[in-house]
Coordinates of C-alpha atoms in Angstrom, one line a residue:
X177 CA 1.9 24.8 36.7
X178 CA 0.2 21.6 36.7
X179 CA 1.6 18.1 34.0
X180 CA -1.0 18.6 32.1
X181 CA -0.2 22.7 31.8
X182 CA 3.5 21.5 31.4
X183 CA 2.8 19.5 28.6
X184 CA 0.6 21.5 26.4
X185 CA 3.5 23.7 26.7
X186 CA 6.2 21.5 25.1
X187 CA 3.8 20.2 22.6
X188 CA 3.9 24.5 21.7
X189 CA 7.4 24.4 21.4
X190 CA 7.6 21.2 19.5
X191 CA 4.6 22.4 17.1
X192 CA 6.9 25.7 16.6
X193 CA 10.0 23.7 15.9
X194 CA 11.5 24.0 11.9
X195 CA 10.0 21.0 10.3
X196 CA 10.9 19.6 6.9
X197 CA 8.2 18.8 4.0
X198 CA 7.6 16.3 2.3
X199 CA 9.0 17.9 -0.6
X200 CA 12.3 18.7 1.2
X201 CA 11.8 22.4 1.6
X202 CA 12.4 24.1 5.3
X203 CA 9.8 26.3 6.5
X204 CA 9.7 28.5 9.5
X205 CA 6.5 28.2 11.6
X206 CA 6.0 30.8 14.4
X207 CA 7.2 30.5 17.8
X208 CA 4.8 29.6 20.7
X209 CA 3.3 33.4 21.8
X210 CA 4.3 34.4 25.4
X211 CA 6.7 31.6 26.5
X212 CA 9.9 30.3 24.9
X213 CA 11.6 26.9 26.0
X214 CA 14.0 28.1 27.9
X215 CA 11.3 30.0 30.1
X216 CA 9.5 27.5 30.5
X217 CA 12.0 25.1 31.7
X218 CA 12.8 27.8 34.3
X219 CA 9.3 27.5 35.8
X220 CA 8.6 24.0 35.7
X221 CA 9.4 22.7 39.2
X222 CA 12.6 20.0 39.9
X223 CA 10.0 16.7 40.1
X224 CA 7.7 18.3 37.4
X225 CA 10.6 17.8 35.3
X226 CA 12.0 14.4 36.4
X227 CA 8.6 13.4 36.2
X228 CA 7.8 14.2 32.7
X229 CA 11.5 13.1 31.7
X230 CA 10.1 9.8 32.9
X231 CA 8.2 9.4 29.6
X232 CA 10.6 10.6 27.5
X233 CA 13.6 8.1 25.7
X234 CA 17.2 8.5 25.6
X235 CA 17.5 11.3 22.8
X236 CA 14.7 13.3 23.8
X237 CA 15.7 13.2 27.0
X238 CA 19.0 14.4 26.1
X239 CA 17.6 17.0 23.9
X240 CA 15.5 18.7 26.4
X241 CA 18.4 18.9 28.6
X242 CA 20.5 20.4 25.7
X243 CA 17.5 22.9 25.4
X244 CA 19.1 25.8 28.3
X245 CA 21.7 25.9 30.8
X246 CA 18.9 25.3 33.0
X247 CA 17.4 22.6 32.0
X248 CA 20.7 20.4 32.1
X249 CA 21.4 21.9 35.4
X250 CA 17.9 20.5 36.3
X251 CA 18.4 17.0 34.5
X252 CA 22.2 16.6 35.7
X253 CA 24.7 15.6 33.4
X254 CA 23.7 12.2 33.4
X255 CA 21.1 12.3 31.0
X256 CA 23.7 13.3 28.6
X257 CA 25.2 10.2 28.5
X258 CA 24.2 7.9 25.7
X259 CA 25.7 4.7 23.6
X260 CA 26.8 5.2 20.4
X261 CA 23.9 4.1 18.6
X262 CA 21.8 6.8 20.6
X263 CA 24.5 9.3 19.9
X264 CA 24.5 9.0 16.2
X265 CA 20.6 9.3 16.9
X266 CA 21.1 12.7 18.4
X267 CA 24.0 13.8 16.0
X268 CA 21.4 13.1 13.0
X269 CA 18.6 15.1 14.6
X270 CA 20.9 18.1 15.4
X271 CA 21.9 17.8 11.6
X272 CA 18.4 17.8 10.2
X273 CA 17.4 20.7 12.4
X274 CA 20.7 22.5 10.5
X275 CA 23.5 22.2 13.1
X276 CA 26.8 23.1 11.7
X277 CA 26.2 24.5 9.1
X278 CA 27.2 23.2 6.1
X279 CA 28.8 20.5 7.2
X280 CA 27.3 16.9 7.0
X281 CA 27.6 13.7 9.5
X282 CA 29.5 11.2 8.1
X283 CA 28.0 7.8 8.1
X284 CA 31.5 6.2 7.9
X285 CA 33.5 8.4 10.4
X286 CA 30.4 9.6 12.7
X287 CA 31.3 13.3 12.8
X288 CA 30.2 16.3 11.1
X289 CA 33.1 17.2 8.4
X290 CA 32.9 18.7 4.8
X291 CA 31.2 16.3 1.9
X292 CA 34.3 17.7 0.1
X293 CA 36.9 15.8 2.1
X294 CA 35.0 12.3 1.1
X295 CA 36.0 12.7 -2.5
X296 CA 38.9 10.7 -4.1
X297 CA 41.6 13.0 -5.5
X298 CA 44.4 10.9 -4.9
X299 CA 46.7 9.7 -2.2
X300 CA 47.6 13.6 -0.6
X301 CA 48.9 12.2 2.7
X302 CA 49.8 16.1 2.8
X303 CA 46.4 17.1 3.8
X304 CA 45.4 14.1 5.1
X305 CA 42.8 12.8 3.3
X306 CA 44.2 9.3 2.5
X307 CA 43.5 8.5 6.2
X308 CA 40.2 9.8 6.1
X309 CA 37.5 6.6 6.5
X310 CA 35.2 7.8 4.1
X311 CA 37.5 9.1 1.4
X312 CA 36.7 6.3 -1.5
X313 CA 37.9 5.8 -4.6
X314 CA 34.8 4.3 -6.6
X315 CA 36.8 2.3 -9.2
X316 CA 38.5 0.4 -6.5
X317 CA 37.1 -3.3 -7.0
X318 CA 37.7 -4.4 -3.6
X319 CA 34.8 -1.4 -2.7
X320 CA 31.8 -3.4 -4.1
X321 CA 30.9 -5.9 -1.5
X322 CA 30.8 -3.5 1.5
X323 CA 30.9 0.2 1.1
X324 CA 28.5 2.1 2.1
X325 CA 29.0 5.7 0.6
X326 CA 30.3 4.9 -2.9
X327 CA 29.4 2.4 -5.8
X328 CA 31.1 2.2 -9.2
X329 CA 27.6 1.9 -10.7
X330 CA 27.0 5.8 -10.4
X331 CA 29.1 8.6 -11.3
X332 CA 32.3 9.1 -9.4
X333 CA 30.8 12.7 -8.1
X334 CA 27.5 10.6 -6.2
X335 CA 29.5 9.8 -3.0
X336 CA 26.4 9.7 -0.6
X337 CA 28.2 12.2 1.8
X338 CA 28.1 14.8 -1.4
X339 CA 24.6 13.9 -2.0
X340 CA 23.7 14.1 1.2
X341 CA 25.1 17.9 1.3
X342 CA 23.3 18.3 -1.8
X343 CA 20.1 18.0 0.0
X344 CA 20.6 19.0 2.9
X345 CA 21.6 22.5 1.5
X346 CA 18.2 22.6 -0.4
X347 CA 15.9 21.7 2.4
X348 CA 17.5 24.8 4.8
X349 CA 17.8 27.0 1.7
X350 CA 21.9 27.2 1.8
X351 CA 23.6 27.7 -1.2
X352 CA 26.7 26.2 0.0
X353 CA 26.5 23.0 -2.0
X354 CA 24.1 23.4 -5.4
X355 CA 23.0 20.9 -7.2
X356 CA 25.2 21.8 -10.2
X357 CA 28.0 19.9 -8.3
X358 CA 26.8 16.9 -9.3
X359 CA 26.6 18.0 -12.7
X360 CA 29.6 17.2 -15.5
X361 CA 30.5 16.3 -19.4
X362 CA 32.9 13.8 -20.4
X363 CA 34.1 12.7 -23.9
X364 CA 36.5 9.2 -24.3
X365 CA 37.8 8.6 -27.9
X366 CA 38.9 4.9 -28.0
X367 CA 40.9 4.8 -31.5
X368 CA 43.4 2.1 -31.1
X369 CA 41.4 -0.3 -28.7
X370 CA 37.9 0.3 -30.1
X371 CA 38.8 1.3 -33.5
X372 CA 37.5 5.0 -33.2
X373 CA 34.5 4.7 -31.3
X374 CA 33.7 7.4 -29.6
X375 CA 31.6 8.3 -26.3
X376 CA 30.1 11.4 -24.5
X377 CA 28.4 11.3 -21.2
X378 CA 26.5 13.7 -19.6
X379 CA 25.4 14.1 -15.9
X380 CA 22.3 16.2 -15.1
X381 CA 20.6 15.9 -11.4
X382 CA 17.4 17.6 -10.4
X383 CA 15.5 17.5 -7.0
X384 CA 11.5 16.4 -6.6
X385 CA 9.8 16.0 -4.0
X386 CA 12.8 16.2 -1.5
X387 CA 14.5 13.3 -3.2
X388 CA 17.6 13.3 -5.6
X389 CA 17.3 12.6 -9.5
X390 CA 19.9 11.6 -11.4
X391 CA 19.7 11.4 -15.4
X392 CA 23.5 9.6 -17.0
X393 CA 23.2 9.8 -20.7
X394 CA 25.8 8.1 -22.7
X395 CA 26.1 9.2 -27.0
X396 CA 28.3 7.0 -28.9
X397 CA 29.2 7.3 -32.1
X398 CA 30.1 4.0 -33.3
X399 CA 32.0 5.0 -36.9
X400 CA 32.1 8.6 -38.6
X401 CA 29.3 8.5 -41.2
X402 CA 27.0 5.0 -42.2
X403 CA 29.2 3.0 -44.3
X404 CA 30.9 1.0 -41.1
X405 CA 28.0 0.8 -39.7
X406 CA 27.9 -3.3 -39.7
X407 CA 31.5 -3.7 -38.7
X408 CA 31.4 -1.0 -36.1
X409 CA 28.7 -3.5 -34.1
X410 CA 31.0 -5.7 -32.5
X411 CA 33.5 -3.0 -31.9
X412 CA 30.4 -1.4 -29.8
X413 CA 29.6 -4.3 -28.0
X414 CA 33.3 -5.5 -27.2
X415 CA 33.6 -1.6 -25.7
X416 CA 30.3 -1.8 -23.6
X417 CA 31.8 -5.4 -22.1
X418 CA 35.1 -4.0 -21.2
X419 CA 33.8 -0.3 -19.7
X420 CA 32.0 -2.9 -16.9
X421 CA 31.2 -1.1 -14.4
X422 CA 30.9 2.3 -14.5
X423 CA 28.8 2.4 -17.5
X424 CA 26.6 -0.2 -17.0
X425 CA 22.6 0.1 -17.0
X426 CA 22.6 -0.3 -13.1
X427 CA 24.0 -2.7 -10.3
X428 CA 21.8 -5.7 -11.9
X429 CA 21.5 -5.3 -15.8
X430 CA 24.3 -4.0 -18.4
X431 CA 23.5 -2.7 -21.5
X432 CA 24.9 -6.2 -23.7
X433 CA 22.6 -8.1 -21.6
X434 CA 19.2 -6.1 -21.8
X435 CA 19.8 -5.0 -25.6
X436 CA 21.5 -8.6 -26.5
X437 CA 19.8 -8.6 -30.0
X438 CA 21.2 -5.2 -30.5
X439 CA 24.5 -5.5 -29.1
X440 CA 25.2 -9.4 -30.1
X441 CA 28.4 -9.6 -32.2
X442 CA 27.9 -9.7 -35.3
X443 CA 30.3 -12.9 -37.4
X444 CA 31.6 -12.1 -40.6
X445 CA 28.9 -13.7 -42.8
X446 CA 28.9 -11.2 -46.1
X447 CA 27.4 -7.8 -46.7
X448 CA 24.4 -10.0 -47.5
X449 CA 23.9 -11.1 -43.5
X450 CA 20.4 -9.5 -42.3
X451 CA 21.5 -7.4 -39.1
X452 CA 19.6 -5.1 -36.6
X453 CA 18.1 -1.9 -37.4
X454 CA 20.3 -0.1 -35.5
X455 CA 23.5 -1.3 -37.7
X456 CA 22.0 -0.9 -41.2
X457 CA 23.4 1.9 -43.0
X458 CA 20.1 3.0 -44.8
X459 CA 18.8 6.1 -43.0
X460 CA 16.1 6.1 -40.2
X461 CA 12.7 7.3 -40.9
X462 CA 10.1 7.8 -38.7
X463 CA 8.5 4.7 -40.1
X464 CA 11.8 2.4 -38.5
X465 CA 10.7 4.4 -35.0
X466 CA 7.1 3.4 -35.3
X467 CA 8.0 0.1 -37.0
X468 CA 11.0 -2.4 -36.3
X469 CA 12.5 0.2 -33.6
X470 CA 8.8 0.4 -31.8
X471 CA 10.1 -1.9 -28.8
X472 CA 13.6 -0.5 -28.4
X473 CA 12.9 3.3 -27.6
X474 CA 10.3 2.7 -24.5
X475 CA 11.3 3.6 -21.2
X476 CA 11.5 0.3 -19.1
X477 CA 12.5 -0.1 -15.7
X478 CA 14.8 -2.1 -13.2
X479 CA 12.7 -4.5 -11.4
X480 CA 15.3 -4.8 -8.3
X481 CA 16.7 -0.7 -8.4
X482 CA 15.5 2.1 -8.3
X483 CA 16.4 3.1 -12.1
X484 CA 15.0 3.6 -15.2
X485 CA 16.8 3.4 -18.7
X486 CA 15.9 3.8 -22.3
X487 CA 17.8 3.3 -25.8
X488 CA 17.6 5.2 -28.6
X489 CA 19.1 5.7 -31.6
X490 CA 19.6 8.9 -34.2
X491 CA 21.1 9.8 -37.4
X492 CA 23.2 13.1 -37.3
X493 CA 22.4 15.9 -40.2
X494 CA 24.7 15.8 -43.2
X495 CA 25.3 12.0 -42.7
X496 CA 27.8 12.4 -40.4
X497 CA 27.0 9.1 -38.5
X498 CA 24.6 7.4 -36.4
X499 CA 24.5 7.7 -32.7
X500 CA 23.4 5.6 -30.2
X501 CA 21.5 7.0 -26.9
X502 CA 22.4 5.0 -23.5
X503 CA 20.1 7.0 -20.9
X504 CA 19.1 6.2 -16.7
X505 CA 17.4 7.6 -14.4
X506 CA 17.9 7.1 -10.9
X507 CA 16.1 7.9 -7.7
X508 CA 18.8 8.3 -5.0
X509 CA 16.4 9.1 -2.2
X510 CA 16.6 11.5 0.5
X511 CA 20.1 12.0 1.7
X512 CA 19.0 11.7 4.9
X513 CA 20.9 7.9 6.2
X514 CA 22.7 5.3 3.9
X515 CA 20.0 3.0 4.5
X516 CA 17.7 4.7 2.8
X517 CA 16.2 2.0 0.2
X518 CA 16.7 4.1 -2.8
X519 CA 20.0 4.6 -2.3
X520 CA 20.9 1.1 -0.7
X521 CA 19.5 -0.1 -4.3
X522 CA 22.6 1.5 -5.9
X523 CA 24.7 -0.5 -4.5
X524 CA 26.8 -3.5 -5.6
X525 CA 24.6 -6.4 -4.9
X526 CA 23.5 -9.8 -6.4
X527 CA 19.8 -9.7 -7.8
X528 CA 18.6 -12.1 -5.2
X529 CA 19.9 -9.7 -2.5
X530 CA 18.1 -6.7 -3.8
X531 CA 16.7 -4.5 -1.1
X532 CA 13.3 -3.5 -2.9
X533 CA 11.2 -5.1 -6.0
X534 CA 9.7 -2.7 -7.6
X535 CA 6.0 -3.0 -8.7
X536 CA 5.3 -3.1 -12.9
X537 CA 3.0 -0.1 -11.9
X538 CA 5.7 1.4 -10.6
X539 CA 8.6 1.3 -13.5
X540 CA 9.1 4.5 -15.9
X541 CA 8.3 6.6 -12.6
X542 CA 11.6 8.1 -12.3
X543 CA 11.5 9.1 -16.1
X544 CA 8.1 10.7 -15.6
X545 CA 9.2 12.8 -12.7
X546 CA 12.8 13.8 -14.6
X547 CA 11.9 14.5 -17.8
X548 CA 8.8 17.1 -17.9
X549 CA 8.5 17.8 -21.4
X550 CA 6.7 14.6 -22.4
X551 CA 6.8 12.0 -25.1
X552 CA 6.1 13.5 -29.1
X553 CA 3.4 11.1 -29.2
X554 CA 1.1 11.2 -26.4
X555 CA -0.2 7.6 -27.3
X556 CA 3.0 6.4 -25.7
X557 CA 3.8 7.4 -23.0
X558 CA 7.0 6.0 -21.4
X559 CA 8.5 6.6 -25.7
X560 CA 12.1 9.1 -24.9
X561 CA 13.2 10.6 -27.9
X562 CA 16.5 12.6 -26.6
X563 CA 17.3 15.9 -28.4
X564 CA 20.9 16.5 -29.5
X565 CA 22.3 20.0 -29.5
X566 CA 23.6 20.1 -32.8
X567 CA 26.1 22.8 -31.7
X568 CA 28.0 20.4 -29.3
X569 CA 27.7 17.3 -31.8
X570 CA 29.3 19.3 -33.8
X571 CA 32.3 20.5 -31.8
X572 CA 32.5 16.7 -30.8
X573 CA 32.5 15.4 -34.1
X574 CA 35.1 17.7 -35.7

């Protein structure tokens, strides 16, 4: 068998190889007819081999030998001996091809463990997971500057190590880790700080195009029924300041900051005192949504994250209070390394420091691709209105 013979095989048995898509699905393609590697390997003379091994780098080199018992014998066990940075190479190749199964490689402790052991349930020194490198609590401040695999700017469930899992289990089809793990509710009733504002988040995460979607929607009820409405503004704001940073917009922006005519405090002036919209106890039409709300319910966009956010506001039926919609969307990327842009975005990080700047043409994208339904007018179309179930406002409310 001649190089160039030798070659066209291997480019068979690369072509025949598991590949994955573009949009992150795992399809089988047909294994080169007559020969498989390991046959092929056997053929191939000593110096044929050395000789096309020549051309080859460090990880490929080690993968062909990894390919049969013969073709190590042929290669020697030299050419599996690599640095580290080659051997976390080789380590993610074997795990995008679906080695162990359904494990993932840990970017923090560089071995492939379950995405479970990453989360922070508390210090178990039983089952060791306090000394486990990646195992993170989120909320811990001195995490911002330098972690890798959490941030307290997402959800405490979107440790990278269970997003990566997330993914990886869709591409090869498992069902090992759905995508309903990243899914919860929560409800916080702040009575004696906040004077009886109340808050419900929800946590929804779809996959598109191979790439994680997250959607964090926030309802809070400022005051049962309309009547507080105007002194339940500052209580708002004052909660939004001190929840910093887990409910924020994103890394760069919190909600005081972006909304500040909405959320300013508002000084005890008299009844008389001209406030925003969103705190006047007369009920919303759908003249206030086309009229003095028209700029506050668009979709807009992070300039320096990969996130998109929206505000909106509803009246409940029966005059049971007015609720205010906090809602992001976030592209997480692939799962496939931590320095992934998308998800490097995410992290804690000055604005000046970001690690993308997102085009104006490219801001509302994330909504577009979450949210399939579509705007109730088509003339605008980054305009979220977010349905409520009245079933669960209900249980909430009572």
């Amino acid at each position: 068998m001649t190089l160039g013979e030798a070659v066209a095989e291997l480019s068979k048995i690369r072509a025949g190889r598991p590949r994955i898509m573009a949009e992150g699905n795992r399809v089988s393609s047909p294994k080169p007819h007559g020969l498989s590697a390991p046959s092929v390997l056997e053929q191939l003379p000593v110096e044929l081999i050395l000789e096309i091994t020549d051309y080859l780098g460090p990880v490929d080199r080690t993968a062909l030998a990894l390919t049969c018992h013969a073709g190590l014998d042929k290669l020697g066990s030299d050419s599996l001996r690599l640095n580290a940075n080659k051997r976390r190479e080789l380590l993610m190749r074997l795990e995008r091809d679906g080695f162990r199964k359904p494990d993932i490689l840990c970017p923090v402790c560089g071995i492939f463990h379950s995405a479970r052991l990453s989360l922070h349930t508390g210090w178990r020194l039983d089952d060791g997971l306090a000394q486990r490198p990646c195992c993170y609590d989120s909320e811990a401040r001195y995490l911002y500057p330098s972690s890798r695999v959490v941030t307290p700017y997402l959800p405490r469930q979107f440790h990278f190590n269970t997003v990566a899992a997330v993914l990886r289990s869709h591409r090869h089809g498992w069902k090992d880790y759905p995508i309903s793990v990243l899914s919860s509710n929560s409800e916080a009733k702040l009575d004696l700080i906040h004077g009886g504002v109340k808050m419900r988040t929800s946590v929804n995460a779809m996959i598109v195009d191979g790439r994680l979607l997250a959607k964090v929607e926030h309802i809070i009820l400022p005051c049962s029924g309309l009547v507080g409405l105007r002194v339940a503004a500052s209580r708002t704001s004052v909660y939004l300041k001190h929840n910093f940073p887990r409910d924020n917009c994103c890394n760069h922006w919190a909600w005081t900051d972006i909304f500040d005519r909405v959320f300013a405090p508002v000084p005890r002036l008299g009844p008389e005192r001209r406030v925003h919209r969103f705190w006047d106890p007369r009920p919303l039409s759908e003249l206030d949504l086309r009229g003095s709300l028209y700029n506050f319910c668009d979709v807009r966009g992070c300039g320096y994250c990969f996130t998109d956010y929206a505000l909106g506001v509803q009246d409940l039926s029966d005059g049971a209070g007015r609720v205010l919609i906090l809602t992001t969307w976030k592209d997480l990327g692939a799962g496939l390394s931590v320095d992934d842009a998308h998800w490097k975005s995410h992290l804690a990080q000055r604005k000046r420091d970001a690690v993308v700047v997102r085009e104006p043409t490219e801001l509302c994208a994330i909504y577009r691709a979450f949210e399939v339904s579509g705007p109730p007018w088509p003339s605008r179309a980054n305009y979220y209105s977010p349905k409520l179930d009245d079933a669960t406002m209900k249980a909430w409310l009572s």
